[in-house]
PDB file of C-alpha atoms in Angstrom:
ATOM      1  CA  MET A   1     120.077 151.970 180.625  1.00 67.00           C
ATOM      2  CA  GLU A   2     122.008 150.828 183.595  1.00 82.00           C
ATOM      3  CA  ASN A   3     121.441 147.737 185.689  1.00 87.00           C
ATOM      4  CA  ILE A   4     119.496 148.079 188.925  1.00 89.00           C
ATOM      5  CA  SER A   5     119.929 145.551 191.729  1.00 90.00           C
ATOM      6  CA  ILE A   6     117.157 145.230 194.281  1.00 90.00           C
ATOM      7  CA  ILE A   7     117.024 142.843 197.215  1.00 91.00           C
ATOM      8  CA  ARG A   8     113.533 141.418 197.465  1.00 91.00           C
ATOM      9  CA  GLY A   9     111.658 142.971 200.389  1.00 92.00           C
ATOM     10  CA  ASP A  10     113.941 146.013 200.699  1.00 94.00           C
ATOM     11  CA  THR A  11     113.140 149.664 200.032  1.00 95.00           C
ATOM     12  CA  ILE A  12     115.211 151.346 197.348  1.00 94.00           C
ATOM     13  CA  ASN A  13     115.184 154.961 196.187  1.00 95.00           C
ATOM     14  CA  LEU A  14     115.714 155.360 192.458  1.00 95.00           C
ATOM     15  CA  LYS A  15     116.647 158.679 190.892  1.00 95.00           C
ATOM     16  CA  PHE A  16     116.913 159.881 187.328  1.00 94.00           C
ATOM     17  CA  VAL A  17     117.242 163.115 185.380  1.00 94.00           C
ATOM     18  CA  ARG A  18     115.789 163.702 181.916  1.00 93.00           C
ATOM     19  CA  LYS A  19     118.171 165.501 179.560  1.00 93.00           C
ATOM     20  CA  ASP A  20     117.743 167.198 176.214  1.00 92.00           C
ATOM     21  CA  ASN A  21     119.878 166.576 173.109  1.00 93.00           C
ATOM     22  CA  SER A  22     122.557 168.977 174.352  1.00 97.00           C
ATOM     23  CA  GLY A  23     122.844 167.188 177.714  1.00 95.00           C
ATOM     24  CA  GLN A  24     121.030 169.859 179.738  1.00 96.00           C
ATOM     25  CA  SER A  25     118.559 168.785 182.436  1.00 96.00           C
ATOM     26  CA  ILE A  26     114.906 169.198 181.476  1.00 94.00           C
ATOM     27  CA  LEU A  27     113.308 171.227 184.257  1.00 95.00           C
ATOM     28  CA  VAL A  28     109.687 170.941 183.099  1.00 92.00           C
ATOM     29  CA  GLN A  29     107.532 167.980 184.079  1.00 93.00           C
ATOM     30  CA  PRO A  30     105.738 166.035 181.338  1.00 94.00           C
ATOM     31  CA  SER A  31     102.111 164.896 181.588  1.00 94.00           C
ATOM     32  CA  ASN A  32     103.241 161.533 182.967  1.00 96.00           C
ATOM     33  CA  ILE A  33     106.178 159.186 183.385  1.00 96.00           C
ATOM     34  CA  TYR A  34     105.900 155.419 183.676  1.00 96.00           C
ATOM     35  CA  PHE A  35     108.632 153.306 185.259  1.00 95.00           C
ATOM     36  CA  THR A  36     107.700 149.721 184.413  1.00 96.00           C
ATOM     37  CA  ILE A  37     109.272 146.379 185.334  1.00 94.00           C
ATOM     38  CA  LYS A  38     108.413 143.222 183.368  1.00 95.00           C
ATOM     39  CA  GLU A  39     109.777 139.685 183.157  1.00 94.00           C
ATOM     40  CA  ASN A  40     111.036 140.294 179.620  1.00 93.00           C
ATOM     41  CA  THR A  41     110.699 142.711 176.714  1.00 90.00           C
ATOM     42  CA  ILE A  42     108.011 140.659 174.951  1.00 93.00           C
ATOM     43  CA  THR A  43     105.365 140.332 177.658  1.00 93.00           C
ATOM     44  CA  LYS A  44     102.675 142.936 178.224  1.00 93.00           C
ATOM     45  CA  THR A  45     102.249 141.849 181.856  1.00 95.00           C
ATOM     46  CA  THR A  46     103.520 144.512 184.241  1.00 96.00           C
ATOM     47  CA  ILE A  47     105.144 143.376 187.503  1.00 95.00           C
ATOM     48  CA  ILE A  48     105.785 146.825 189.011  1.00 95.00           C
ATOM     49  CA  GLN A  49     104.763 150.215 187.699  1.00 96.00           C
ATOM     50  CA  LYS A  50     105.369 153.656 189.161  1.00 97.00           C
ATOM     51  CA  THR A  51     103.975 156.844 187.636  1.00 96.00           C
ATOM     52  CA  LEU A  52     104.674 160.551 187.983  1.00 95.00           C
ATOM     53  CA  ASN A  53     102.206 160.599 190.914  1.00 94.00           C
ATOM     54  CA  ASP A  54     104.542 158.193 192.773  1.00 94.00           C
ATOM     55  CA  MET A  55     107.604 160.408 192.223  1.00 95.00           C
ATOM     56  CA  THR A  56     108.989 163.586 193.708  1.00 95.00           C
ATOM     57  CA  PHE A  57     110.443 166.167 191.325  1.00 95.00           C
ATOM     58  CA  ASN A  58     113.210 168.654 192.122  1.00 95.00           C
ATOM     59  CA  SER A  59     112.617 171.538 189.710  1.00 93.00           C
ATOM     60  CA  SER A  60     116.033 173.088 190.443  1.00 95.00           C
ATOM     61  CA  ASN A  61     117.995 170.181 188.939  1.00 96.00           C
ATOM     62  CA  GLY A  62     115.339 168.107 187.110  1.00 94.00           C
ATOM     63  CA  GLU A  63     115.798 165.064 189.350  1.00 95.00           C
ATOM     64  CA  TYR A  64     112.938 162.592 189.831  1.00 96.00           C
ATOM     65  CA  THR A  65     112.959 160.253 192.840  1.00 95.00           C
ATOM     66  CA  PHE A  66     110.690 157.305 193.531  1.00 95.00           C
ATOM     67  CA  GLN A  67     110.715 154.262 195.771  1.00 96.00           C
ATOM     68  CA  ILE A  68     110.438 150.562 195.176  1.00 95.00           C
ATOM     69  CA  LEU A  69     108.815 149.369 198.394  1.00 96.00           C
ATOM     70  CA  PRO A  70     108.957 145.955 200.124  1.00 96.00           C
ATOM     71  CA  ASN A  71     105.391 145.142 199.005  1.00 95.00           C
ATOM     72  CA  ASP A  72     106.410 145.812 195.379  1.00 95.00           C
ATOM     73  CA  THR A  73     108.973 142.994 195.403  1.00 94.00           C
ATOM     74  CA  LYS A  74     107.910 140.583 198.146  1.00 91.00           C
ATOM     75  CA  GLY A  75     106.211 138.150 195.758  1.00 89.00           C
ATOM     76  CA  LEU A  76     108.856 138.192 193.028  1.00 91.00           C
ATOM     77  CA  HIS A  77     110.951 135.161 192.153  1.00 91.00           C
ATOM     78  CA  TYR A  78     114.701 135.672 192.168  1.00 91.00           C
ATOM     79  CA  GLY A  79     115.910 136.614 188.699  1.00 91.00           C
ATOM     80  CA  CYS A  80     116.615 139.322 186.179  1.00 92.00           C
ATOM     81  CA  TYR A  81     113.830 141.593 185.000  1.00 94.00           C
ATOM     82  CA  LYS A  82     113.577 144.316 182.357  1.00 94.00           C
ATOM     83  CA  TYR A  83     112.555 147.914 182.986  1.00 94.00           C
ATOM     84  CA  ASP A  84     111.942 151.058 181.019  1.00 93.00           C
ATOM     85  CA  LEU A  85     110.968 154.674 181.538  1.00 94.00           C
ATOM     86  CA  GLU A  86     108.272 156.077 179.287  1.00 95.00           C
ATOM     87  CA  VAL A  87     107.739 159.838 179.141  1.00 94.00           C
ATOM     88  CA  VAL A  88     104.292 160.941 177.954  1.00 95.00           C
ATOM     89  CA  ASP A  89     103.422 164.523 177.104  1.00 92.00           C
ATOM     90  CA  THR A  90     100.738 166.192 175.017  1.00 89.00           C
ATOM     91  CA  ASN A  91     102.753 165.979 171.778  1.00 90.00           C
ATOM     92  CA  TYR A  92     104.855 162.850 172.199  1.00 90.00           C
ATOM     93  CA  THR A  93     105.633 159.579 173.941  1.00 92.00           C
ATOM     94  CA  GLN A  94     109.274 158.610 174.388  1.00 90.00           C
ATOM     95  CA  THR A  95     110.765 155.489 175.938  1.00 90.00           C
ATOM     96  CA  ILE A  96     114.145 156.106 177.500  1.00 82.00           C
TER      97      ILE A  96
END
């Protein structure tokens, strides 16, 4: 995963594309996607979480877009946080 820099209190649009093993964009939506930010990889406490309902999906190129809003970050301390994307469908769960 790549690093994401966010200035506390700003709005940022994040985009990603799911790809299959051959590198082709996946053009079908799963049951859900969770974008989660935590203080570290050990804690279960979620700081920010966005789901498929918070995202827009472009079915022509497989691109998902969602926003981190000022209210999402206004109470955060300065620092580095960890994030992941979890794809959930009827037959599997995969963390990217």
